[in-house]
Amino acid sequence: MSSSKTVRKLQVVSPVPADIDIANSVEPLHISEIAQELNLSPNHYDLYGKYKAKVLLSVLDGLEGSGDGYYVVVGGITPTPLGEGKSTTTVGLCQALGAFLDKKVVTCVRQPSQGPTFGIKGGAAGGGYSQVIPMDEFNLHMTGDIHAITAANNLLAAAIDTRIFHESTQSDKALLNRLCPPNKEGKRSFSDIMFRRLKKLGISKTKPEDLTPQEVKKFARLDIDPDSITWRRVMDVNDRFLRKITIGQGPEEKGMVRETGFDISVASEIMAVLALTTSLADMRERLGNMVIGNSKAGVPITADDLGAGGALTVLMKDAINPTLMQTLEGTPVLVHAGPFANIAHGNSSIVADKIALKLVGPGGFVVTEAGFGADIGAEKFMNIKCRYSGLTPQCAVIVATIRALKMHGGGPEVVAGKPLDRAYLTENVALVEAGCVNMARHISNTKAYGVNVVVAVNMFSTDSEAELNAVRNAAFAAGAFDAVICTHHAHGGKGTVDLGIAVQKACESVSQPLKFLYPLDVSIKEKIEAIAKSYGASGVEYSEQAEKQIEMYSKQGFSNLPICMAKTQYSFSHIPSEKGAPSGFVLPIRDVRASIGAGFIYPLVGTMSTMPGLPTRPCFYDIDLDTATGRVIGLS
C-alpha cells in the first residue's frame, strides 16, 4: 500500500451494497488534500465546496517543459443493455495504480448528462467499490459546466432568430444605425467584434459612416437562409417531444414561424468545443467560428458574424477549467466536458488530459475513458481528440464481460425489468466463444493505431473459469498484449492490481508513433468510407440530403476536417439488433452536419437521434432526498 496521505483503505462488504450506499458510507477527503498530493498550490485552483475544485489552466504555465506520464484510454466491446462496467473499470484501474501500486495517477472522465442520469442509463461515476465521489455531486450539477453550455447555446439560438426578424423589417441603413448606435457625442463606431466580420468581408474601413451603400449591405445584412440553419436549442433532459417543434407563433413574430427542434445539451457543438479546446484564446476562436447556417448566397454564417462569440466565451470562462474530485480510495480525478459518444466525439477534455499528464510526470499514469464501444469512443479519441491535442496514448484497455459476449454470440434478448435468461447465469462456453468475434474486431481495430491493447474482463460471480479462459484465449488470438480478469466492482483497486501491472508493461513496451485511420487531406466521402470499413461495412449509401451537404461543405472549404460519426452504439452496423461482428452491410448516411468551431464533420447514420427519449420507467422513480439527513438516495 502506498504511503500517500490521500490513500484510503476500503472496508468492502459482500454482497456489494447499492452504489449510492457505498458512496455515502465513505467520508471524502477535503479536496485541498487531493490537490496537495498533486503538488497543486492553492493559487492553482478554486474551491467549489469541500469536495470539488476547479483547476486553473494557469497550472500548465508552471509545468511547461516538464515531462508527461503514460497515457491510457479505456474503451469497450460493443455495449449491451447488460452493462460492461467501462467507467467502473476506469476508476478501479486508477485506484489500483494509485492506492496499491504506488504510482502517481489521475483519472480523466466526462461529466455525466442529466439525461441518462434521470433516464435509462443512470449515472456515470463508476460502481460498487470503484467510484468517483461524492457520487451525487458528480452525477448532478457538479460545478455547473453543462448549465453554462446550455445558456451559451440558447443565447446563440435566440440571436439567430432575432437577427432574421430584425432584418426582415429594416432597411440596410436602419440596420447599420441600430448595430452602431451613436454615443453621447453623436459619433458612431464599430464594436470590437464587428471588426472580425469586416475583416472577413475584406473591408478595412474603421468608421461606419465611411462604408459605401454596397458595403453597408454586406456588413449589416447577414441574410440568413432559414432552411439552412443547423443550430438548434438544447436542454439537458431527455425530452422526445422537443425533437421537432415550431417557433415564432407569437403575434409579434407574425410570418416568422420556423420548424426546428431541440438537442440534448451534451450534443451541443459548444460542448464539443469545450472538450477539444487547448486554451482560453483557442476557445474564443472556436466559439466565434461556429457555423449556424448559410446566407441565401451560400456563405457560412458564424457566431462572430452574429456578434455573439465574445458573450459565449464569457458564459464559458469558468467551464474551461477542469473539476478536481476523488475516487473512493482517495486517488485524484479530473472531470471535464461530456460530449455524447454516439452523437459527438464522446471523450473528456484535452486540457484536463494535458494538465494531468504534467501533474503525474514521467512514470505516472493518466487514464481516460472513451464513450461506448471502441468503434465509436476510441476511434474518435484517436482520429479527432489526439489529432487536436498532439498527445499519443501508449495503451488502450478494452472492457468486456462474459454476459455481454454471450449476447454478442447470439444469446437471448435482454428486456429491462425482466429477469435475466438462464443463458447469462450458467456456463455456456460455446456462446461466449461465438461472441468473442465482437471483441476480436475491437482489438484489431484498436491495435491498428499503434497502441498495445489490454483486455479487462469485468468478472461476475456467475462467470465460470472455462468461460473466462475462453475470453483470454480469444483476446490473445486477436493480438491483445494481455487479458486480465478484474474484480474491482467487489474489491475496489485491489481487484484490478493485475490489470494495473499489465497496463504498466503495455505502456513501457510501446515506441511507435500514433497511426491515424485516415489522412485529413482526402475527401469527406473517403474519410467516411474508411470509418465504415472499420465497422465491417462493404460500402456507404448517401441520401440526397447527405450528398447535398457534402458538396456544400467541400465547396466552403471544410473537407479537411476529421469525421465524427453519429451512430448507434449497440452494433458495429446501423441496426442496433445486429450483435457480434456483422459485415458486408451498406452503411446509410441520412444527413451530414458540420461542427466547424469544434472542428469536425458529423454524418448522421441511419435513424440516430440527437435528443434521447425517456423510457416507461425512468431512473427518476428511484431518486429522492432523505429529508432527515439531506442525503440523495436512489442514484445508480
XYZ file of C-alpha atoms in Angstrom:
636
model
C 0.000 0.000 0.000
C 1.252 3.433 -0.873
C 2.209 5.720 1.979
C 0.434 8.597 0.221
C -1.623 10.636 2.657
C -4.700 10.571 0.468
C -4.970 6.786 0.072
C -7.945 5.343 1.934
C -8.320 1.662 2.806
C -11.773 0.397 1.865
C -13.829 -1.846 4.127
C -15.540 -3.973 1.492
C -18.802 -5.750 2.232
C -20.290 -8.775 0.482
C -22.752 -8.829 -1.195
C -21.865 -5.463 -2.700
C -24.306 -2.760 -1.458
C -26.018 -0.245 -3.789
C -23.644 2.285 -5.394
C -25.127 5.266 -3.576
C -24.906 3.439 -0.232
C -21.190 2.711 -0.792
C -20.587 6.311 -1.868
C -22.403 7.636 1.211
C -20.504 5.289 3.544
C -17.152 6.947 2.757
C -16.325 10.418 4.015
C -14.473 12.149 1.163
C -11.192 13.873 1.926
C -11.167 17.653 1.682
C -10.312 18.405 -1.931
C -7.332 20.513 -0.842
C -5.679 17.268 0.360
C -6.109 15.706 -3.081
C -4.717 18.891 -4.662
C -1.738 18.870 -2.305
C -0.805 15.308 -3.341
C -0.658 16.538 -6.944
C 1.588 19.429 -5.861
C -1.094 21.945 -6.738
C -0.702 25.153 -4.748
C -3.886 26.947 -3.567
C -3.454 29.594 -6.296
C -3.773 26.816 -8.905
C -7.393 26.003 -8.038
C -10.688 27.500 -6.890
C -12.723 25.624 -4.285
C -16.327 24.677 -5.074
C -17.401 23.472 -1.645
C -15.392 20.920 0.363
C -15.093 18.141 -2.210
C -14.689 19.831 -5.596
C -12.281 22.385 -7.034
C -11.730 23.956 -10.423
C -8.118 23.510 -11.543
C -6.996 26.665 -13.356
C -5.339 26.444 -16.773
C -2.504 28.622 -15.448
C -1.093 25.499 -13.773
C 0.248 24.498 -17.214
C 2.465 27.607 -17.354
C 4.450 26.434 -14.320
C 4.754 22.886 -15.690
C 5.862 23.854 -19.194
C 8.889 21.819 -20.219
C 8.299 19.049 -17.677
C 7.741 15.502 -18.935
C 4.427 13.704 -19.412
C 3.207 10.493 -17.812
C 1.867 7.441 -19.631
C -1.439 7.977 -21.445
C -4.059 5.207 -21.306
C -7.505 5.171 -22.944
C -10.277 2.821 -21.785
C -12.785 1.646 -24.384
C -15.074 -1.360 -24.517
C -16.673 -4.030 -26.634
C -19.970 -3.059 -28.277
C -22.239 -2.209 -25.322
C -25.338 -4.192 -24.391
C -28.226 -3.450 -22.005
C -26.375 -5.682 -19.502
C -23.678 -3.017 -18.983
C -19.951 -3.723 -19.291
C -18.672 -1.506 -16.470
C -16.308 0.683 -18.507
C -16.429 3.651 -16.106
C -16.132 1.263 -13.165
C -13.032 -0.332 -14.748
C -11.501 3.093 -15.472
C -11.882 4.089 -11.805
C -10.834 0.667 -10.475
C -7.660 0.686 -12.601
C -6.712 4.103 -11.241
C -7.406 3.016 -7.655
C -5.066 0.034 -8.235
C -2.320 2.195 -9.750
C -2.529 4.876 -7.055
C -3.518 3.023 -3.891
C -1.787 -0.346 -4.426
C 0.997 0.091 -6.995
C 2.248 3.418 -5.598
C 2.051 5.254 -8.931
C 1.078 8.867 -9.471
C -2.210 8.633 -11.302
C -5.057 10.882 -12.444
C -8.387 9.630 -13.796
C -9.826 11.858 -16.555
C -13.543 11.310 -17.157
C -16.535 13.104 -18.649
C -19.228 14.875 -16.687
C -22.473 12.881 -16.970
C -25.562 14.402 -18.524
C -28.778 14.679 -16.531
C -30.487 12.980 -19.487
C -29.143 9.467 -18.789
C -28.905 10.097 -15.011
C -32.681 10.566 -14.778
C -33.442 8.469 -17.862
C -32.444 4.879 -18.569
C -28.666 4.576 -18.119
C -28.204 6.025 -14.649
C -25.128 7.953 -13.527
C -21.559 7.554 -14.710
C -19.463 7.709 -11.548
C -18.415 4.060 -11.786
C -19.960 1.477 -9.486
C -19.524 -0.770 -6.483
C -16.160 -0.131 -4.809
C -14.766 1.734 -7.841
C -16.454 5.135 -7.890
C -15.865 8.864 -8.101
C -17.184 10.638 -5.006
C -19.243 12.464 -3.895
C -21.361 10.434 -6.310
C -24.449 12.648 -6.085
C -22.475 15.839 -6.811
C -20.672 14.134 -9.709
C -23.939 12.986 -11.317
C -25.956 16.177 -10.798
C -24.941 19.833 -11.238
C -21.251 19.400 -10.306
C -19.745 22.852 -10.994
C -22.398 23.999 -13.461
C -20.469 23.446 -16.714
C -23.401 21.846 -18.561
C -25.671 24.685 -17.421
C -23.141 27.173 -18.849
C -23.147 25.286 -22.171
C -26.956 25.280 -22.226
C -27.070 29.043 -21.573
C -24.446 29.833 -24.228
C -26.051 27.576 -26.831
C -29.501 29.086 -26.334
C -28.173 32.651 -26.358
C -26.827 31.956 -29.844
C -30.132 30.338 -30.895
C -32.000 33.472 -29.751
C -29.521 35.677 -31.622
C -30.124 33.804 -34.897
C -33.912 34.133 -34.945
C -33.822 37.692 -33.619
C -31.433 38.751 -36.404
C -33.694 37.225 -39.080
C -36.662 39.033 -37.505
C -34.980 42.458 -37.440
C -33.511 42.138 -40.936
C -36.990 41.358 -42.309
C -38.371 44.728 -41.175
C -35.449 47.173 -41.635
C -33.536 48.803 -44.472
C -29.748 48.357 -44.758
C -29.168 51.870 -43.420
C -31.541 51.369 -40.469
C -29.772 48.111 -39.620
C -26.364 49.806 -39.642
C -27.637 52.673 -37.478
C -29.016 50.264 -34.903
C -25.947 47.999 -34.978
C -23.697 51.044 -34.496
C -25.726 53.472 -32.339
C -24.341 56.989 -31.699
C -22.586 57.723 -28.412
C -23.236 60.847 -26.292
C -21.218 62.952 -28.745
C -23.302 61.610 -31.639
C -20.446 59.561 -33.119
C -20.947 56.021 -34.368
C -18.314 53.293 -34.050
C -17.863 49.569 -34.637
C -17.637 47.326 -31.567
C -14.501 45.166 -31.406
C -16.297 42.017 -32.557
C -17.579 43.784 -35.680
C -14.009 44.140 -36.974
C -13.926 40.346 -37.283
C -16.818 40.497 -39.743
C -15.357 43.485 -41.578
C -12.059 41.621 -41.980
C -13.893 38.537 -43.264
C -15.632 40.754 -45.853
C -12.339 42.355 -46.882
C -13.426 45.804 -45.629
C -10.593 47.763 -43.978
C -12.583 50.891 -43.047
C -12.828 51.749 -39.343
C -15.807 54.144 -39.271
C -19.444 53.219 -40.033
C -20.037 56.455 -41.939
C -17.241 55.609 -44.415
C -18.989 52.482 -45.719
C -20.441 52.630 -49.227
C -24.099 51.558 -49.633
C -22.839 48.229 -51.032
C -20.514 47.740 -48.021
C -23.332 48.672 -45.622
C -25.475 45.930 -47.179
C -22.655 43.331 -46.986
C -21.822 44.223 -43.386
C -25.252 44.758 -41.828
C -27.377 42.171 -43.652
C -26.490 38.564 -42.826
C -29.418 37.403 -44.997
C -29.607 34.053 -43.199
C -31.401 31.321 -45.138
C -33.839 29.881 -42.543
C -33.803 26.490 -44.303
C -30.020 26.238 -43.868
C -29.947 26.769 -40.078
C -28.306 23.814 -38.313
C -28.117 25.429 -34.859
C -30.782 24.045 -32.519
C -31.815 24.866 -28.985
C -30.716 22.476 -26.226
C -31.658 21.295 -22.750
C -30.056 18.671 -20.507
C -33.120 16.436 -20.251
C -34.308 13.508 -22.364
C -37.417 15.077 -23.923
C -38.539 13.331 -27.107
C -41.388 15.829 -27.639
C -38.905 18.607 -28.372
C -37.245 16.751 -31.263
C -39.406 18.691 -33.709
C -41.146 21.988 -32.831
C -42.260 25.207 -34.484
C -41.145 28.582 -33.160
C -42.296 32.148 -33.819
C -46.011 31.635 -33.222
C -46.442 34.761 -31.079
C -48.491 37.672 -32.505
C -45.407 39.965 -32.658
C -43.489 37.406 -34.773
C -46.216 37.016 -37.381
C -44.910 35.321 -40.506
C -41.693 34.193 -38.734
C -42.807 30.641 -37.955
C -39.960 28.148 -38.421
C -39.687 24.423 -37.827
C -36.732 23.438 -35.649
C -36.060 21.235 -32.639
C -34.018 20.635 -29.515
C -30.897 18.542 -28.988
C -29.687 17.355 -25.599
C -27.163 19.853 -24.132
C -24.245 17.446 -24.283
C -24.772 17.147 -28.058
C -24.263 20.917 -28.449
C -21.276 21.984 -30.521
C -20.286 24.177 -27.562
C -19.730 21.002 -25.520
C -17.519 19.630 -28.300
C -15.610 22.943 -28.375
C -15.023 22.701 -24.616
C -13.726 19.148 -24.977
C -11.366 19.911 -27.886
C -10.061 23.353 -26.966
C -6.464 23.846 -25.829
C -6.597 27.315 -24.214
C -8.900 30.241 -23.414
C -7.771 32.071 -26.585
C -8.337 28.917 -28.661
C -11.829 28.503 -27.150
C -12.666 32.115 -28.044
C -11.717 31.475 -31.685
C -13.580 28.159 -31.864
C -16.772 29.626 -30.376
C -16.640 32.564 -32.788
C -16.048 30.254 -35.765
C -19.087 28.046 -35.109
C -21.232 27.977 -38.255
C -25.002 28.231 -37.668
C -26.140 28.059 -41.276
C -25.639 29.929 -44.543
C -26.699 33.175 -46.158
C -29.065 32.880 -49.105
C -25.967 33.228 -51.295
C -24.456 30.101 -49.662
C -21.879 31.873 -47.463
C -21.349 30.282 -43.979
C -22.652 32.470 -41.126
C -20.710 32.266 -37.851
C -21.337 33.170 -34.221
C -18.936 36.099 -34.673
C -20.967 37.336 -37.671
C -23.890 37.499 -35.239
C -21.709 39.394 -32.745
C -22.042 36.649 -30.123
C -18.599 34.969 -29.911
C -17.339 37.160 -27.066
C -20.506 36.755 -24.995
C -20.405 32.973 -25.461
C -16.807 32.943 -24.189
C -17.814 34.957 -21.117
C -20.522 32.385 -20.318
C -17.920 29.601 -20.735
C -14.954 31.222 -18.947
C -15.242 29.083 -15.787
C -16.359 25.945 -17.606
C -12.961 25.711 -19.343
C -11.316 24.765 -16.031
C -11.469 21.006 -15.204
C -13.077 19.926 -11.913
C -10.911 18.045 -9.405
C -12.635 15.221 -7.489
C -11.556 11.895 -5.951
C -12.160 8.142 -6.047
C -13.355 6.036 -3.102
C -9.695 5.229 -2.381
C -8.560 8.860 -2.464
C -6.889 8.968 -5.881
C -7.389 12.186 -7.905
C -9.940 12.601 -10.700
C -10.312 15.392 -13.261
C -13.880 15.636 -14.538
C -14.313 17.775 -17.622
C -16.691 18.073 -20.584
C -19.238 15.453 -21.524
C -19.915 15.174 -25.251
C -22.254 12.277 -26.101
C -20.289 9.439 -27.680
C -22.881 8.302 -30.212
C -23.618 11.883 -31.327
C -20.482 13.937 -30.605
C -16.970 12.545 -30.001
C -17.519 11.042 -26.553
C -14.314 11.982 -24.739
C -13.386 14.212 -21.824
C -11.305 17.314 -22.475
C -7.872 17.831 -23.960
C -6.998 20.450 -21.308
C -7.748 18.010 -18.454
C -5.542 15.339 -20.054
C -2.708 17.817 -20.676
C -2.818 19.099 -17.098
C -2.991 15.554 -15.720
C -0.057 14.271 -17.826
C 2.155 17.086 -16.483
C 0.967 16.613 -12.880
C 1.741 12.871 -12.783
C 5.035 13.350 -14.662
C 7.245 10.647 -16.220
C 6.370 7.206 -14.821
C 2.905 8.365 -13.730
C -0.365 7.419 -15.412
C -3.308 9.312 -16.857
C -6.276 7.049 -17.564
C -9.103 8.481 -19.623
C -12.318 6.883 -20.808
C -13.744 6.948 -24.337
C -17.513 6.530 -24.582
C -19.304 3.342 -25.661
C -17.582 0.668 -27.757
C -14.094 1.160 -29.170
C -15.594 1.545 -32.674
C -17.111 4.840 -31.516
C -15.320 6.326 -28.484
C -11.781 5.030 -29.081
C -11.959 5.714 -32.838
C -12.945 9.332 -32.140
C -10.336 9.554 -29.360
C -7.599 8.626 -31.836
C -8.758 10.386 -35.005
C -10.259 13.562 -33.519
C -9.025 14.167 -29.962
C -5.414 13.032 -30.446
C -5.128 14.963 -33.731
C -6.006 18.205 -31.951
C -4.073 17.512 -28.732
C -0.913 16.099 -30.314
C -0.874 13.514 -27.495
C -0.108 9.829 -28.106
C -1.587 7.031 -25.971
C 0.628 4.051 -25.169
C -2.115 1.632 -24.165
C -5.808 1.027 -24.827
C -7.896 -1.048 -22.421
C -10.946 -2.821 -23.860
C -13.526 -3.818 -21.250
C -15.585 -6.973 -21.759
C -17.921 -9.136 -19.694
C -18.898 -12.768 -20.134
C -22.584 -11.802 -20.150
C -22.169 -9.185 -22.888
C -20.094 -11.564 -25.027
C -22.851 -14.191 -24.676
C -25.323 -11.659 -26.052
C -22.972 -10.969 -28.995
C -22.743 -14.722 -29.522
C -26.487 -14.958 -30.115
C -27.819 -15.047 -26.538
C -31.472 -14.231 -25.875
C -32.725 -10.640 -25.870
C -32.487 -8.787 -22.578
C -35.585 -6.792 -21.621
C -35.430 -4.148 -18.893
C -37.426 -5.177 -15.808
C -37.486 -8.877 -16.718
C -35.260 -11.495 -15.011
C -32.101 -12.470 -16.906
C -32.340 -15.589 -19.048
C -30.506 -18.631 -17.653
C -28.064 -18.469 -20.575
C -26.436 -15.463 -18.901
C -26.251 -17.051 -15.434
C -24.986 -20.573 -16.226
C -21.891 -21.843 -18.038
C -22.068 -21.774 -21.836
C -18.558 -21.669 -23.293
C -19.762 -22.034 -26.894
C -21.937 -18.908 -26.593
C -19.008 -16.956 -25.131
C -16.657 -18.104 -27.902
C -19.220 -17.129 -30.549
C -19.460 -13.630 -29.055
C -15.692 -13.123 -28.936
C -15.788 -12.113 -32.626
C -17.020 -8.725 -31.395
C -14.095 -8.320 -29.004
C -11.637 -9.536 -31.654
C -12.696 -6.848 -34.136
C -12.342 -4.141 -31.464
C -8.856 -5.435 -30.617
C -7.634 -5.490 -34.237
C -9.171 -2.068 -34.989
C -7.546 -0.503 -31.901
C -4.166 -2.189 -32.437
C -4.029 -0.610 -35.889
C -3.423 2.788 -34.225
C -0.072 1.530 -32.928
C -1.040 1.107 -29.263
C -0.893 -2.017 -27.109
C -4.328 -3.416 -26.251
C -5.089 -4.924 -22.845
C -8.446 -6.648 -22.350
C -10.072 -6.196 -18.929
C -12.644 -8.901 -18.217
C -15.037 -7.438 -15.664
C -15.909 -10.570 -13.687
C -19.310 -11.508 -12.267
C -19.922 -14.232 -9.661
C -21.765 -16.355 -12.266
C -18.736 -16.481 -14.619
C -17.009 -19.886 -14.813
C -13.263 -20.475 -15.139
C -13.776 -22.135 -18.535
C -15.667 -19.078 -19.807
C -13.004 -16.691 -18.511
C -10.254 -18.784 -20.130
C -12.163 -18.747 -23.429
C -12.147 -14.938 -23.412
C -8.435 -14.750 -22.563
C -7.574 -17.198 -25.352
C -9.679 -15.290 -27.877
C -8.076 -11.987 -26.804
C -4.550 -13.305 -27.320
C -5.527 -14.849 -30.661
C -6.790 -11.417 -31.780
C -3.480 -9.760 -30.862
C -4.089 -8.396 -27.358
C -0.975 -7.574 -25.313
C -2.663 -9.123 -22.262
C -6.104 -10.105 -20.960
C -6.775 -9.767 -17.249
C -9.660 -10.864 -15.015
C -10.824 -7.982 -12.767
C -12.988 -7.804 -9.619
C -12.881 -4.058 -8.944
C -16.666 -3.740 -8.537
C -16.499 -6.032 -5.489
C -12.998 -5.210 -4.218
C -12.015 -1.735 -5.467
C -8.411 -1.158 -6.548
C -7.308 -4.451 -5.002
C -9.384 -6.236 -7.675
C -7.504 -4.538 -10.540
C -3.879 -4.782 -9.394
C -3.130 -7.345 -12.139
C -4.706 -5.024 -14.712
C -2.558 -2.161 -13.406
C 0.606 -4.255 -13.805
C -0.414 -5.317 -17.332
C -1.151 -1.695 -18.328
C 2.231 -0.568 -16.989
C 4.042 -3.254 -19.013
C 2.000 -2.376 -22.105
C 2.921 1.313 -21.773
C 6.593 0.591 -21.252
C 6.861 -1.544 -24.401
C 5.394 0.897 -26.963
C 7.674 3.085 -29.029
C 5.856 3.641 -32.320
C 4.033 6.847 -33.293
C 0.245 7.063 -33.431
C -1.234 5.905 -36.752
C -4.495 7.526 -37.838
C -7.265 5.673 -39.679
C -7.305 8.252 -42.487
C -5.344 11.336 -43.606
C -7.127 14.695 -43.377
C -6.411 15.723 -46.967
C -8.673 13.106 -48.588
C -12.332 13.841 -49.397
C -15.167 13.764 -46.860
C -16.539 10.620 -48.507
C -13.178 8.810 -48.417
C -12.917 9.502 -44.687
C -16.485 8.318 -44.041
C -15.785 5.167 -46.045
C -12.558 4.425 -44.125
C -14.507 4.502 -40.843
C -17.390 2.465 -42.310
C -14.870 -0.176 -43.435
C -13.554 -0.434 -39.851
C -17.135 -1.216 -38.764
C -17.244 -4.093 -41.284
C -19.325 -2.290 -43.934
C -18.890 -3.175 -47.598
C -19.953 0.294 -48.700
C -21.770 3.521 -47.883
C -25.090 4.812 -49.187
C -25.738 8.567 -49.083
C -29.178 10.177 -49.048
C -29.865 13.083 -51.376
C -29.618 15.440 -48.370
C -26.244 13.958 -47.344
C -24.896 14.343 -50.903
C -26.054 17.983 -50.948
C -24.401 18.767 -47.589
C -21.107 17.052 -48.505
C -20.950 19.060 -51.724
C -21.683 22.295 -49.848
C -19.137 21.709 -47.060
C -16.490 20.741 -49.630
C -17.209 23.931 -51.614
C -16.996 26.016 -48.418
C -13.512 24.623 -47.686
C -14.359 22.330 -44.748
C -13.415 18.988 -46.320
C -10.079 18.816 -44.456
C -11.772 18.232 -41.066
C -11.900 14.851 -39.272
C -15.147 12.866 -39.242
C -17.338 12.232 -36.181
C -19.897 9.514 -36.938
C -23.264 9.819 -35.161
C -24.215 6.139 -34.983
C -25.963 3.662 -32.702
C -23.654 2.345 -30.004
C -25.307 -1.084 -29.884
C -23.851 -2.546 -33.075
C -20.930 -2.155 -35.466
C -23.669 -1.603 -38.054
C -26.500 0.936 -38.087
C -29.008 -1.669 -36.851
C -28.912 -1.949 -33.022
C -30.116 -5.581 -33.011
C -27.176 -6.805 -35.137
C -24.830 -8.177 -32.490
C -21.421 -9.853 -32.821
C -19.327 -8.614 -35.743
C -21.649 -8.048 -38.710
C -20.004 -7.449 -42.069
C -20.936 -6.838 -45.686
C -23.677 -4.337 -44.813
C -24.122 -0.971 -46.547
C -23.952 1.935 -44.075
C -26.684 4.548 -44.746
C -25.770 8.219 -44.214
C -29.020 10.134 -43.685
C -27.557 13.621 -43.308
C -24.214 15.340 -42.826
C -23.709 18.281 -40.469
C -20.679 20.305 -39.501
C -19.271 21.477 -36.176
C -16.811 23.968 -37.649
C -15.874 25.596 -34.337
C -15.254 22.243 -32.666
C -13.500 21.059 -35.792
C -15.297 18.065 -37.286
C -17.914 16.966 -39.811
C -20.571 14.658 -38.403
C -22.571 12.304 -40.595
C -25.858 11.000 -39.146
C -26.026 7.237 -39.632
C -29.452 5.622 -40.038
C -32.071 6.863 -37.578
C -29.663 8.305 -34.987
C -31.441 10.930 -32.839
C -29.727 13.914 -31.227
C -32.365 14.097 -28.468
C -32.909 10.858 -26.494
C -36.311 9.964 -25.038
C -37.391 8.697 -21.640
C -38.397 5.047 -21.129
C -41.676 3.990 -19.469
C -39.901 3.699 -16.140
C -37.073 6.236 -15.949
C -34.394 6.236 -13.244
C -36.040 9.236 -11.590
C -38.585 6.877 -9.954
C -35.821 5.798 -7.543
C -34.200 9.180 -6.890
C -35.188 11.144 -3.798
C -33.823 13.091 -0.880
C -33.647 11.801 2.683
C -35.043 14.952 4.286
C -33.735 13.966 7.740
C -30.080 13.750 6.614
C -30.135 15.796 3.397
C -28.594 12.861 1.519
C -29.514 11.872 -2.024
C -30.841 8.336 -2.327
C -31.555 6.082 -5.313
C -28.907 7.327 -7.751
C -27.357 4.461 -9.701
